[in-house]
Tab-separated table of C-alpha atoms in Angstrom:
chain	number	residue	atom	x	y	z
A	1	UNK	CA	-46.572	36.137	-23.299
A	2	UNK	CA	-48.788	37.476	-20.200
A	3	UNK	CA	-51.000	35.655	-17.932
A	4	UNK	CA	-54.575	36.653	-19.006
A	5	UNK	CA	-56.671	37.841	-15.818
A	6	UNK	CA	-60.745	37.279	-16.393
A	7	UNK	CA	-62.549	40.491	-16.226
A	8	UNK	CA	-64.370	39.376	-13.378
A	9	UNK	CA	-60.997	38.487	-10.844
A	10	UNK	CA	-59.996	40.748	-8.334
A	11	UNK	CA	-62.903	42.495	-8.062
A	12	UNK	CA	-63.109	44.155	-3.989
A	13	UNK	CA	-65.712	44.649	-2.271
A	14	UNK	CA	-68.380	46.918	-3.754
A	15	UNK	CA	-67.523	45.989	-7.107
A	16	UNK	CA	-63.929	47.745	-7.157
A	17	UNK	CA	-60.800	46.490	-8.954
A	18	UNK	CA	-58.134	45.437	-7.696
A	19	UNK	CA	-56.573	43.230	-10.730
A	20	UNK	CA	-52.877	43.038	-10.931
A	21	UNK	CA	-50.919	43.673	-13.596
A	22	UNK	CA	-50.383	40.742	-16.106
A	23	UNK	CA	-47.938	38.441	-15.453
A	24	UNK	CA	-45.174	37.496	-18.018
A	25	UNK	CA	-43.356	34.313	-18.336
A	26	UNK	CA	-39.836	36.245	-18.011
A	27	UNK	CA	-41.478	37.955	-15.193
A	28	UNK	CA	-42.211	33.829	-13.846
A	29	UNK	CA	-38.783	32.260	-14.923
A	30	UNK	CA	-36.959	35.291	-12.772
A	31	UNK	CA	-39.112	34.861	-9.751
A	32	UNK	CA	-38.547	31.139	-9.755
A	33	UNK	CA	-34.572	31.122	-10.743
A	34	UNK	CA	-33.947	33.018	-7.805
A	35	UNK	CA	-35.321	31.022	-5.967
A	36	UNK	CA	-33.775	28.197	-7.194
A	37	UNK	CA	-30.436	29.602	-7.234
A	38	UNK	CA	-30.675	30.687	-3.717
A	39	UNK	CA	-31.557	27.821	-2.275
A	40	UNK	CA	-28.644	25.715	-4.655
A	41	UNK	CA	-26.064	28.236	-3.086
A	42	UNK	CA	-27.407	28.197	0.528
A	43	UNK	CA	-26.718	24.281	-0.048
A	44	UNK	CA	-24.090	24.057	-1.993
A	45	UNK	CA	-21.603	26.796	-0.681
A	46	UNK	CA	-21.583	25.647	2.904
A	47	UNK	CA	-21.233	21.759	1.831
A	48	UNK	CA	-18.242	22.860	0.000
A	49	UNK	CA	-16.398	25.083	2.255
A	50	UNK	CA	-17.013	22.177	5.445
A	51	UNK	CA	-15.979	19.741	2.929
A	52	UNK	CA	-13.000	21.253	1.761
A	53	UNK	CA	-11.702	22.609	4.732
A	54	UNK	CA	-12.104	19.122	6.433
A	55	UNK	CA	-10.103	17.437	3.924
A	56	UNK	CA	-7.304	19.842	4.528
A	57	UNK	CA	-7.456	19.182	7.893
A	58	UNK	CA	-7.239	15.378	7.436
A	59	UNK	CA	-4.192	15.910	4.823
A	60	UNK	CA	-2.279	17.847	7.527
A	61	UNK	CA	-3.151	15.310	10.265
A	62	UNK	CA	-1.602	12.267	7.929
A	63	UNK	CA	1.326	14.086	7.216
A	64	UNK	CA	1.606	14.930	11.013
A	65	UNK	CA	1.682	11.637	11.725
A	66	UNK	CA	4.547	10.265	8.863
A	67	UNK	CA	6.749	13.116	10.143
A	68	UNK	CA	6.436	12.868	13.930
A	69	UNK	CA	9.663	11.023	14.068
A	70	UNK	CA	11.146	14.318	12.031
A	71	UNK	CA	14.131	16.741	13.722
A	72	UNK	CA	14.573	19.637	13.183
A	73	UNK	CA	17.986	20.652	12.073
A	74	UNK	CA	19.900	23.703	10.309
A	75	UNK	CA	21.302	22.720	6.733
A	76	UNK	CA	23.488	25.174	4.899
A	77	UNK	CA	22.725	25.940	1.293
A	78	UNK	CA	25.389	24.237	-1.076
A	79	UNK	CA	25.201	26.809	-4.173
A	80	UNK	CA	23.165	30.345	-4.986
A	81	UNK	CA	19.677	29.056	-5.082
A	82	UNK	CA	18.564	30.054	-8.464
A	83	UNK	CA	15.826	32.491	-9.535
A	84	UNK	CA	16.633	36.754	-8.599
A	85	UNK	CA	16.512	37.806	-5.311
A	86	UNK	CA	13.080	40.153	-4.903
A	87	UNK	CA	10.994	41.812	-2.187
A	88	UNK	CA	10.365	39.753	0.746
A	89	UNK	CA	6.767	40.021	0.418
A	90	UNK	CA	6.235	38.267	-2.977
A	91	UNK	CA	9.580	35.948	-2.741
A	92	UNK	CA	8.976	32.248	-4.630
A	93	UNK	CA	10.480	28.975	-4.101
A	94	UNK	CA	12.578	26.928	-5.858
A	95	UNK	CA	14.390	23.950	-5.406
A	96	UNK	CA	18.164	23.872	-4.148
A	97	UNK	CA	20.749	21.296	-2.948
A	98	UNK	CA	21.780	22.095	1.006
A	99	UNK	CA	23.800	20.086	3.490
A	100	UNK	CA	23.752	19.457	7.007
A	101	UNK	CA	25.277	17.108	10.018
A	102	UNK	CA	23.732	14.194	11.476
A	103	UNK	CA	24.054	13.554	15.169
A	104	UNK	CA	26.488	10.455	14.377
A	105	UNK	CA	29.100	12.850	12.273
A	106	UNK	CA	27.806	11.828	8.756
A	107	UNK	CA	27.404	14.586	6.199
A	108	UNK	CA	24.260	14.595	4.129
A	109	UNK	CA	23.186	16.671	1.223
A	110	UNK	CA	19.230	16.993	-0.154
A	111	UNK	CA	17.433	18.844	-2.740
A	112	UNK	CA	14.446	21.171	-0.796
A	113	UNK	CA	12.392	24.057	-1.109
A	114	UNK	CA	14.464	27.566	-0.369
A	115	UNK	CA	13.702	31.201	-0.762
A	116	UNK	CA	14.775	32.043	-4.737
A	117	UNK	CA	17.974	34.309	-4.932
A	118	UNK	CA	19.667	33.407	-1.834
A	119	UNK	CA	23.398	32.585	-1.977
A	120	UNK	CA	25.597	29.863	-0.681
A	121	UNK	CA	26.160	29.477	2.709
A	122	UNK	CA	22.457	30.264	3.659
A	123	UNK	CA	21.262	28.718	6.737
A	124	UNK	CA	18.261	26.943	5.846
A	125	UNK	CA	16.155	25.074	8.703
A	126	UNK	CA	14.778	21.347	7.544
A	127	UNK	CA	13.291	18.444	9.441
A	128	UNK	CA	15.034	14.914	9.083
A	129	UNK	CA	13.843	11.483	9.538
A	130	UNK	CA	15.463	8.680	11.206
A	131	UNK	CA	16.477	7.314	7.979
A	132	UNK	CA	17.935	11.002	6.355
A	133	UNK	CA	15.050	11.668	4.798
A	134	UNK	CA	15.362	15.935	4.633
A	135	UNK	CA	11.959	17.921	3.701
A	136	UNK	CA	11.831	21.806	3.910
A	137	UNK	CA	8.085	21.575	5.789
A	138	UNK	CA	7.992	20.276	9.367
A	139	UNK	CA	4.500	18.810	10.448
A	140	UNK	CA	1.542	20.833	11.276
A	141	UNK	CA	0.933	21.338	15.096
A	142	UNK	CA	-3.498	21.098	15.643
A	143	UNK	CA	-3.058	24.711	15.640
A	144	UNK	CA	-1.861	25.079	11.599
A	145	UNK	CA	-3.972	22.167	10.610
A	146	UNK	CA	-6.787	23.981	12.223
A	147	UNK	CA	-5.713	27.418	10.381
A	148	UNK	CA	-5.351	25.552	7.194
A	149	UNK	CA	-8.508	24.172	7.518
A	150	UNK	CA	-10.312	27.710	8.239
A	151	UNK	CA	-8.208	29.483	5.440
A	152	UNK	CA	-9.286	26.522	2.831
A	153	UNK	CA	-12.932	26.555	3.899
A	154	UNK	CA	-13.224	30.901	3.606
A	155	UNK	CA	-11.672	30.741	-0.065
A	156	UNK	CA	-14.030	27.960	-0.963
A	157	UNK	CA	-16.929	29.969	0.264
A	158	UNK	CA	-15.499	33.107	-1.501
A	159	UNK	CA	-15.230	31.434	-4.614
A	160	UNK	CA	-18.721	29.876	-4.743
A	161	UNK	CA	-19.844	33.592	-3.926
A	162	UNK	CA	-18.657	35.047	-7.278
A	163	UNK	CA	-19.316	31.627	-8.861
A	164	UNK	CA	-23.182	32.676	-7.555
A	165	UNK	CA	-22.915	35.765	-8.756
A	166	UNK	CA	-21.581	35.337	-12.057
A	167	UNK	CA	-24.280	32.930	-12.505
A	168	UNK	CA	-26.812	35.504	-11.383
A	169	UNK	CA	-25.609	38.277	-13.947
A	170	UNK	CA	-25.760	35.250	-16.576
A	171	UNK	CA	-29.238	34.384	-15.893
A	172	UNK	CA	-30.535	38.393	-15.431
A	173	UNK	CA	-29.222	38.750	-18.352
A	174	UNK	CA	-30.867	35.733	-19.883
A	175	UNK	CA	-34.290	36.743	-18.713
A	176	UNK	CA	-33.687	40.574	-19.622
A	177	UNK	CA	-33.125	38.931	-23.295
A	178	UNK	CA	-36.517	37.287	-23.293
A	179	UNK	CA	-38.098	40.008	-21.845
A	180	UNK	CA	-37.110	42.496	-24.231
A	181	UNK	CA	-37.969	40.101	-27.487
A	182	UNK	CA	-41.535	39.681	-25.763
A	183	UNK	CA	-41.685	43.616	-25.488
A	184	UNK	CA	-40.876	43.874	-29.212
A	185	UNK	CA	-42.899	41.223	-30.761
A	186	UNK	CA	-46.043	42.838	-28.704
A	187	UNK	CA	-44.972	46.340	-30.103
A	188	UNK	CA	-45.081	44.749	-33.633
A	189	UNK	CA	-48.354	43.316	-32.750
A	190	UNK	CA	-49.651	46.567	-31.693
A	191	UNK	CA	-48.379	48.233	-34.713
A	192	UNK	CA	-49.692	45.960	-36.952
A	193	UNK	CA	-53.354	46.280	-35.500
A	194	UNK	CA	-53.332	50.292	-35.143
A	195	UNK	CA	-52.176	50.130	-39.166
A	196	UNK	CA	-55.306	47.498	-39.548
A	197	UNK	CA	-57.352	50.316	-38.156
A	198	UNK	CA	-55.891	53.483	-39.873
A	199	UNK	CA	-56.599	51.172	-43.421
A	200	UNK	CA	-60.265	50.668	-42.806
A	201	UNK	CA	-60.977	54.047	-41.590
């Protein structure tokens, strides 16, 4: 479908045409989606990455605050953490038993987060509570929680980029689909009448 133009619109001065082109609705729906879906991710993308990266920052603060009573000791790993020992640049954790002194002479043990593959013995740095309470993260200074809070807030923004663009393809596509349909069914149309013709020649 095109936008019909009347014969008289456009018309310069001295009586010379200017008249555009017709307009077709997949021609409209494109002009307006991307406008719409520029303004939703100018919005929405920034919203999400302050959002995001604030809570982060609030989570690390809270925990910052239950562990400021924490100390920061040296435990020794009990048994071979399990899980094979690989490059130190893509290393996982897993969970292992490890033991370590308090100040008063008692011996504790606690289950926390090691590297995978390393063997007994390992010294293994944890923070403790008052209580014995062992964790394998100490808390966040500003610093990290501010870092955290940065790192969370890029990704978020990268990730409602190719959202954005995914959705951009999806929709190009969508119109390019309409647009060639509307092609065809005026070829048909033009077909049809040039056969009209030919038969009543």
């Amino acid at each position: 479908m095109t936008e019909q133009v009347p014969p008289e619109a456009g018309r310069g001065p001295g009586g010379s045409s200017t008249r555009r082109l017709p307009v077709r609705v997949s021609d409209r729906i494109q002009r307006w989606g991307r406008v719409i879906l520029v303004v939703v991710f100018l919005l929405a993308a920034p919203f999400a990455s302050a959002a995001t990266g604030r809570a982060v920052h609030d989570a690390e603060t809270r925990r910052a605050a239950t562990l400021s009573d924490t100390t920061k000791v040296e435990a020794r790993l009990v048994s071979d953490a399990g899980g094979p020992a690989v490059d130190a640049r893509a290393q996982s954790l897993v969970r292992a038993p490890v033991c370590w002194t308090q100040p008063d002479g008692h011996v504790r043990t606690a289950v926390v987060s090691v590297w995978a593959g390393s063997p007994a013995g390992t010294t293994v740095p944890i923070w403790t509570t008052a209580q014995g309470a062992a964790t394998s993260r100490g808390p966040a200074t500003p610093g990290e929680a501010v870092a955290s809070a940065w790192m969370t807030a890029t990704v978020t923004f990268a990730l409602a980029t190719g959202l954005f663009t995914a959705m951009w393809k999806v929709f190009t596509k969508l119109v390019d689909t309409i647009r060639y349909r509307g092609w065809e069914k005026e070829w048909d149309e033009v077909e049809a009448e040039l056969s009209e013709q030919f038969r009543n020649r």
